[in-house]
mmCIF file of C-alpha atoms in Angstrom:
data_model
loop_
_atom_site.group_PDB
_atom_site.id
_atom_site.type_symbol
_atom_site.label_atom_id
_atom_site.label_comp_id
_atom_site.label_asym_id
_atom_site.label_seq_id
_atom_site.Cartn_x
_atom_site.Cartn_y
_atom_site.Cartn_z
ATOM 1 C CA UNK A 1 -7.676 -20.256 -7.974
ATOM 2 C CA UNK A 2 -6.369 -22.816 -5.572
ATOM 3 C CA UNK A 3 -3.588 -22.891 -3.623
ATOM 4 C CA UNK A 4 -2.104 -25.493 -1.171
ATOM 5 C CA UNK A 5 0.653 -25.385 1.572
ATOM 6 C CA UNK A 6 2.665 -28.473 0.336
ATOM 7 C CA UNK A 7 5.150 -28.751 3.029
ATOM 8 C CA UNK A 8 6.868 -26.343 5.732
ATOM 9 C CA UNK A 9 10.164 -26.504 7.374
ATOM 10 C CA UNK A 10 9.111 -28.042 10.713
ATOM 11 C CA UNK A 11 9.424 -25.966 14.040
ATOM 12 C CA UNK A 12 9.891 -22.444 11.486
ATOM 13 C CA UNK A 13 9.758 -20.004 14.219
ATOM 14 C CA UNK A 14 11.953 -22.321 16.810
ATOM 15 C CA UNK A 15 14.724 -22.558 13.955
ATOM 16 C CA UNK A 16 14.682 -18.929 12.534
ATOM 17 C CA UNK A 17 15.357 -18.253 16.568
ATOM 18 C CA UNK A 18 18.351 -20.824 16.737
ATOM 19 C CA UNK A 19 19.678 -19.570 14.005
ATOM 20 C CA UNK A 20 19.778 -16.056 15.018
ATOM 21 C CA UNK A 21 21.212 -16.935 18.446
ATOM 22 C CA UNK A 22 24.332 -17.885 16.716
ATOM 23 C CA UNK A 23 25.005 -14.405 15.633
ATOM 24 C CA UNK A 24 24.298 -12.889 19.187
ATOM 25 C CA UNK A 25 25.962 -15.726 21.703
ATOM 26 C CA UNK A 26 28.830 -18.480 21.696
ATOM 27 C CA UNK A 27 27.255 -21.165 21.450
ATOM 28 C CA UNK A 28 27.737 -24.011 19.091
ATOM 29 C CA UNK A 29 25.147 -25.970 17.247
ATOM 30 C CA UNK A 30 24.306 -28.579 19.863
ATOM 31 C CA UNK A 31 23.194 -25.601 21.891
ATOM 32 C CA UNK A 32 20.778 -23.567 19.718
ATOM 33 C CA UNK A 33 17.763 -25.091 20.111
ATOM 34 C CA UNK A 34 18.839 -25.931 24.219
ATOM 35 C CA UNK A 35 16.054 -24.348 26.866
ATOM 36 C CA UNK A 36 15.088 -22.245 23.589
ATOM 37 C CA UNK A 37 10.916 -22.178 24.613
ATOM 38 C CA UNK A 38 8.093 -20.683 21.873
ATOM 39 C CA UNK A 39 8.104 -17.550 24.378
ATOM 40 C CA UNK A 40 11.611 -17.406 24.026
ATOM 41 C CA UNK A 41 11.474 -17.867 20.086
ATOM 42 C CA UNK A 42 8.778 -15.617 19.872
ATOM 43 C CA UNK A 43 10.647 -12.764 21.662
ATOM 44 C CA UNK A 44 13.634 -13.147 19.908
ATOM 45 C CA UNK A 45 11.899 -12.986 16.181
ATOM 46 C CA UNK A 46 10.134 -9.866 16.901
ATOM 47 C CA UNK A 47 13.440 -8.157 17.801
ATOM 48 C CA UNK A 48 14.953 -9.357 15.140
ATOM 49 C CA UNK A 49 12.069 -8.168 13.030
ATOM 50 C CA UNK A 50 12.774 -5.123 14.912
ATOM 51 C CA UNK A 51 16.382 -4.485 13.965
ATOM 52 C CA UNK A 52 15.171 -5.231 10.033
ATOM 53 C CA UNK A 53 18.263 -8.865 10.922
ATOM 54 C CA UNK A 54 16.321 -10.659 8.268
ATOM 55 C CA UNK A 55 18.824 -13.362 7.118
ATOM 56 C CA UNK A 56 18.027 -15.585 9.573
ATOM 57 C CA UNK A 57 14.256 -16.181 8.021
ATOM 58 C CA UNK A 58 16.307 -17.490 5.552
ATOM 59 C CA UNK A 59 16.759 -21.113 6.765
ATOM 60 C CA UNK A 60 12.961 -21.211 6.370
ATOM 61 C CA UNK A 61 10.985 -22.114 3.647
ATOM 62 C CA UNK A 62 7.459 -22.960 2.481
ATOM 63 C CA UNK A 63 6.269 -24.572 -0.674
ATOM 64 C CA UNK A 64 3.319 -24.040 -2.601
ATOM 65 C CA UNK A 65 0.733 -25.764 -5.272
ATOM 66 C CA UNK A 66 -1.012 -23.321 -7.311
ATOM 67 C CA UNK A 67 -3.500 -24.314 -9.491
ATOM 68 C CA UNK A 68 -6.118 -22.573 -11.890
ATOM 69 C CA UNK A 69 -4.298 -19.278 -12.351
ATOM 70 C CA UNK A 70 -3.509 -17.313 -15.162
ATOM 71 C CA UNK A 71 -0.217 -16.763 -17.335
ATOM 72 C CA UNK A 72 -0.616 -12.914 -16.862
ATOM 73 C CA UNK A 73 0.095 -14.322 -13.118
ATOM 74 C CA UNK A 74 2.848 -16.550 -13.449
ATOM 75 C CA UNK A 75 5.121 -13.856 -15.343
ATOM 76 C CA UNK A 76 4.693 -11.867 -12.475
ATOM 77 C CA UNK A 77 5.099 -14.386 -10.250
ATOM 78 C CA UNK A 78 8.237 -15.703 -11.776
ATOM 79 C CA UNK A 79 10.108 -11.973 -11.391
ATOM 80 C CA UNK A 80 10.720 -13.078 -7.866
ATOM 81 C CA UNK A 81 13.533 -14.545 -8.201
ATOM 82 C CA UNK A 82 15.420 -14.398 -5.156
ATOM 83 C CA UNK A 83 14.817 -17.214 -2.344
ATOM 84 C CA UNK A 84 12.005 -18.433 -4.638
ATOM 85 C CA UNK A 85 12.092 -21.554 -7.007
ATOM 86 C CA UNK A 86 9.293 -22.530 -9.404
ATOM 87 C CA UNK A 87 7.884 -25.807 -11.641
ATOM 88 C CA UNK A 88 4.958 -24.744 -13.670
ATOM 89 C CA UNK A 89 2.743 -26.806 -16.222
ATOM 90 C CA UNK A 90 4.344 -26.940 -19.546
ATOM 91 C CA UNK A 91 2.490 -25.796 -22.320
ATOM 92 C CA UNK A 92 5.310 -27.707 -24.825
ATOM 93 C CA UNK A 93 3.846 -31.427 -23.511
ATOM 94 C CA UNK A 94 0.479 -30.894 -21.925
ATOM 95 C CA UNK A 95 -2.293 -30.045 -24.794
ATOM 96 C CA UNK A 96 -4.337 -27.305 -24.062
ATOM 97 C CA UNK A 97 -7.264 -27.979 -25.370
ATOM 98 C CA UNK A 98 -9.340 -30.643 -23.567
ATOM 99 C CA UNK A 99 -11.487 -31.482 -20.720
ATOM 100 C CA UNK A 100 -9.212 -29.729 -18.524
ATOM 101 C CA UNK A 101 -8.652 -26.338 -20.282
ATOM 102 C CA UNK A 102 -9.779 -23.333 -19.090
ATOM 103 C CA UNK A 103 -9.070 -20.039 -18.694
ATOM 104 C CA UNK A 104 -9.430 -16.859 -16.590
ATOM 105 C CA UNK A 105 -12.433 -14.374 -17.070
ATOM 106 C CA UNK A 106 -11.098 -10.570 -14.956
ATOM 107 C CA UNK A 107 -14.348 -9.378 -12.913
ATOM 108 C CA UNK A 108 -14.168 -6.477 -14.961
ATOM 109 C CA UNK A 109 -15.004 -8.206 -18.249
ATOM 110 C CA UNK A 110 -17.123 -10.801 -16.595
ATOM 111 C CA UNK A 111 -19.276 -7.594 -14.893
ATOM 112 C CA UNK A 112 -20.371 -6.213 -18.683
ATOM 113 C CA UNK A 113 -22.235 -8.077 -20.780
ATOM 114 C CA UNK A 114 -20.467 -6.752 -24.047
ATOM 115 C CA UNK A 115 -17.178 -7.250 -23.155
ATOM 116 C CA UNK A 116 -18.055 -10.737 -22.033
ATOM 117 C CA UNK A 117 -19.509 -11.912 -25.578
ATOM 118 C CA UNK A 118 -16.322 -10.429 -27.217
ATOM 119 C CA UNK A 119 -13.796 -12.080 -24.662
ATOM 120 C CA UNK A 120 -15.332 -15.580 -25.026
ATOM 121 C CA UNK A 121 -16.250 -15.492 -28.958
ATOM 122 C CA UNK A 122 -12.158 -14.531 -28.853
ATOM 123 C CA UNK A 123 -11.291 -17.585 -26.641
ATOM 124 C CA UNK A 124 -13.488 -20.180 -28.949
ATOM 125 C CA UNK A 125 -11.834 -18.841 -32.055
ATOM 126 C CA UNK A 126 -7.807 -19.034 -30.481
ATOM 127 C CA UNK A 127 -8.795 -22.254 -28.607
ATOM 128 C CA UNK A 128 -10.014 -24.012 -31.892
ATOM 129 C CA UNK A 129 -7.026 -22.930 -33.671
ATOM 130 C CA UNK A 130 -4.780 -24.187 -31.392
ATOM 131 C CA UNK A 131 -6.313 -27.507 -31.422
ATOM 132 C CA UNK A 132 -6.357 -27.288 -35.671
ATOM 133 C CA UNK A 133 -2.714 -25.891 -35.309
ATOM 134 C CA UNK A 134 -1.699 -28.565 -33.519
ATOM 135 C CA UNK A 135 -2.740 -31.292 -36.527
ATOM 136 C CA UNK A 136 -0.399 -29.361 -38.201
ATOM 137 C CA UNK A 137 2.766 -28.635 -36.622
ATOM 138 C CA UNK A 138 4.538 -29.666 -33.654
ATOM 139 C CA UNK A 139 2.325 -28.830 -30.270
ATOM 140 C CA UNK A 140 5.259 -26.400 -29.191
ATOM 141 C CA UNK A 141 4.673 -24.222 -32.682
ATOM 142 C CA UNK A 142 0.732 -24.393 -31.954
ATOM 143 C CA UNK A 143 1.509 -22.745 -28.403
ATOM 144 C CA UNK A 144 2.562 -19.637 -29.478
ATOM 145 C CA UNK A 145 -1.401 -18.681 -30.262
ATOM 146 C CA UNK A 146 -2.463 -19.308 -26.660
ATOM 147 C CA UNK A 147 -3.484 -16.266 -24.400
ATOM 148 C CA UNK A 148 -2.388 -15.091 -21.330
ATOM 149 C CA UNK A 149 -5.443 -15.891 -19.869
ATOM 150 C CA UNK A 150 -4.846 -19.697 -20.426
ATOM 151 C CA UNK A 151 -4.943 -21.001 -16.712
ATOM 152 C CA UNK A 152 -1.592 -23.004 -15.602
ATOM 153 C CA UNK A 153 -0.698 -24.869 -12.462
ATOM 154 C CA UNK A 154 2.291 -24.529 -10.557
ATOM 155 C CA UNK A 155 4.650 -25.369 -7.164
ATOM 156 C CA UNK A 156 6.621 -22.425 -5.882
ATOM 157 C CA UNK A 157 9.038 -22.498 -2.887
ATOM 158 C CA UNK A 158 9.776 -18.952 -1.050
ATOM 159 C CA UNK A 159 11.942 -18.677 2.004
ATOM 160 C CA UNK A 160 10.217 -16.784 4.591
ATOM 161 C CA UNK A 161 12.549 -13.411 3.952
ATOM 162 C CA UNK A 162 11.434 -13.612 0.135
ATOM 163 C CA UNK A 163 8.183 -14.368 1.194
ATOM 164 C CA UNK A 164 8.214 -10.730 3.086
ATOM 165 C CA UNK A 165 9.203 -8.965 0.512
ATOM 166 C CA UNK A 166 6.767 -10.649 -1.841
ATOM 167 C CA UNK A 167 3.687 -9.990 -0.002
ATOM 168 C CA UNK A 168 5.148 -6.504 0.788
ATOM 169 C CA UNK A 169 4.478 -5.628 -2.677
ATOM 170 C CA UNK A 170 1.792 -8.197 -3.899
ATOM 171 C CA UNK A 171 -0.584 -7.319 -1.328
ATOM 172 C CA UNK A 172 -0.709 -3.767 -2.036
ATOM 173 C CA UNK A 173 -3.631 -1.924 -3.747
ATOM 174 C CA UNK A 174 -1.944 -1.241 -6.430
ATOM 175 C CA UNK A 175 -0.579 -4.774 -7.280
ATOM 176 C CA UNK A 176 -2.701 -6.477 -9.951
ATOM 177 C CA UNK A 177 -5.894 -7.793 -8.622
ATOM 178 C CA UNK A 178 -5.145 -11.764 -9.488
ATOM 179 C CA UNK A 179 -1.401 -12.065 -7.766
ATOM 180 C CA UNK A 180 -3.119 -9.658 -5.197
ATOM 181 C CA UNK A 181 -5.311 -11.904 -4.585
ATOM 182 C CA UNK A 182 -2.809 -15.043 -4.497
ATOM 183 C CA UNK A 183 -0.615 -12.971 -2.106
ATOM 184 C CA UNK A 184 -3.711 -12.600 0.398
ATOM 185 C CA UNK A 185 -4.270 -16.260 0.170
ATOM 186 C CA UNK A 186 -0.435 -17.236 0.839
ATOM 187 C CA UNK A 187 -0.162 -14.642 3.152
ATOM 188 C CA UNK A 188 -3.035 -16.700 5.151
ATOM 189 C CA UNK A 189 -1.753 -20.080 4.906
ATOM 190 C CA UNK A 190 1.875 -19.222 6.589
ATOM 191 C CA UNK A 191 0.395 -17.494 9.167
ATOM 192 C CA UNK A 192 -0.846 -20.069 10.611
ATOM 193 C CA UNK A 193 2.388 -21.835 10.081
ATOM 194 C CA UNK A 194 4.611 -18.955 11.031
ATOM 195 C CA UNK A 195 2.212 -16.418 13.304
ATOM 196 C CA UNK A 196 5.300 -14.460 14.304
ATOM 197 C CA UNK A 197 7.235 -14.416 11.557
ATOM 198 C CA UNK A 198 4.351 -13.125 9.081
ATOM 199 C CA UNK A 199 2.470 -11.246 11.864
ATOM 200 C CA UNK A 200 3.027 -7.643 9.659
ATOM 201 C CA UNK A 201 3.421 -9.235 6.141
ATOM 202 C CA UNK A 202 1.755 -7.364 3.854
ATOM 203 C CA UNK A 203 2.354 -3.331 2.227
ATOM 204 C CA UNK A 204 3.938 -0.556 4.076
ATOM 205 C CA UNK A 205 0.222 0.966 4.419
ATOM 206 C CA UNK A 206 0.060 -1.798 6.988
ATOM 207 C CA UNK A 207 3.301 -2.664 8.315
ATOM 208 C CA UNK A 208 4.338 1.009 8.688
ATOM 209 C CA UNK A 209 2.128 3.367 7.911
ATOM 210 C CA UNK A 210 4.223 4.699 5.162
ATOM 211 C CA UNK A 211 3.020 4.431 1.397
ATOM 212 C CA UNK A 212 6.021 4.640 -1.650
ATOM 213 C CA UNK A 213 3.498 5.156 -4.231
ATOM 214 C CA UNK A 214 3.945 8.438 -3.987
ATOM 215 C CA UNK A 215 1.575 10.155 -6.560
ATOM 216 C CA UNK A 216 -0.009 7.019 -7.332
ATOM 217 C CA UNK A 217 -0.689 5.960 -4.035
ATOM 218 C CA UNK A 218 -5.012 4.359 -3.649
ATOM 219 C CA UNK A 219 -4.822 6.561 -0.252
ATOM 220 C CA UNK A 220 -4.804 4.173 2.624
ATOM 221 C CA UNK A 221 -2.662 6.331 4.873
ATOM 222 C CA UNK A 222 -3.057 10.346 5.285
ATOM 223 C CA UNK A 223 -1.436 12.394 2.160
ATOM 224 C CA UNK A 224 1.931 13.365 4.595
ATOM 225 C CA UNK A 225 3.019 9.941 4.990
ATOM 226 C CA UNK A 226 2.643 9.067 1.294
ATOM 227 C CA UNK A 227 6.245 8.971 -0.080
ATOM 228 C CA UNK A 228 7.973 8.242 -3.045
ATOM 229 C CA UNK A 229 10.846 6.095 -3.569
ATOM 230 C CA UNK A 230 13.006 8.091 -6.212
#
């Protein structure tokens, strides 16, 4: 897995902070960013974090390139749909079978010996029908035999009050361990972007000491704060 900040609204934390000063004073828009110093920015995100006034992290955004994933992944990643937009490699016009296929082996196969054998002997025999399938009918027929496992590249764009929400629930224990492990990564890159703004991203456990699991909760926080959500 790779992933890459592509670009970043400029000045995030400076604009969220403009933005929100429009709700809370009179002044128009040659005025928001007037005398507004990172102290001052910084101040005014955390109450806003504070009072759960998320819209303004709206007017930020940060865009992604993901590479070497799976497709287990991206149909997880795809169900965020709100604030997000995605462009992933095609499997219609980009052949799967070269140089530059591969495809992801979970730690738990890859840790018994068995299991391994069977997973790749499975991969040889779908990978070399593709490629015969593909002699035969049109490459977007042949597709239909690749796994989930087949790795695919992509460029997603979250604002930063999706991006919240997605790490909220992506970095959680009980998130699946590859989009878990995306999150974390993501989660690092706009920090360093956007300290303030992503300074408690990540699960309840963290953020406030509150699991939703309820009776599937991996225990992080003590049994009478565990909670569930119906």
């Amino acid at each position: 897995m790779k992933v890459k900040l592509l670009e970043s609204t400029p000045n995030p934390e400076q604009l969220v902070a403009a933005a929100a000063r429009v709700c809370y004073s009179p002044m128009g828009g040659d005025q928001l960013l007037e005398d507004l110093s990172p102290n001052e920015a910084k101040a005014f995100i955390q109450k806003l974090m504070e009072m759960g006034h998320d819209s303004p992290l709206e007017h930020v955004s940060f865009t992604f390139a993901i590479d070497g994933v799976s497709r287990v992944l991206s149909h997880q990643l795809v169900r965020h749909r709100i604030g997000a937009s995605y462009s992933q490699k095609s499997q219609r016009y980009v052949n799967e079978f070269s140089k530059h296929t591969s495809f992801i082996l979970p730690p738990t196969v890859s840790k018994d010996t068995a299991a391994t054998a069977k997973y790749m002997d499975c991969m040889e025999q779908i990978f070399n029908t593709y490629q015969e399938l593909c002699e035969l009918v049109p490459q977007e027929d042949a597709r239909y035999v690749l796994p989930n496992a087949t790795c695919t590249n992509l460029v997603v764009t979250f604002n930063a009050r999706s991006l919240l929400h997605f790490f909220q629930l992506r970095c959680c224990m009980r998130a699946q361990w590859e989009i878990r492990e995306l999150a974390k990564e993501m989660r690092e890159l706009v920090r360093k972007e956007a300290p303030t703004i992503f300074a408690y991203a990540g699960p309840t456990c963290e953020t406030l000491g509150i699991c939703f699991e309820g009776e599937k909760s991996c225990g992080r926080v003590a049994n009478e704060k565990v909670m569930s959500r119906g």
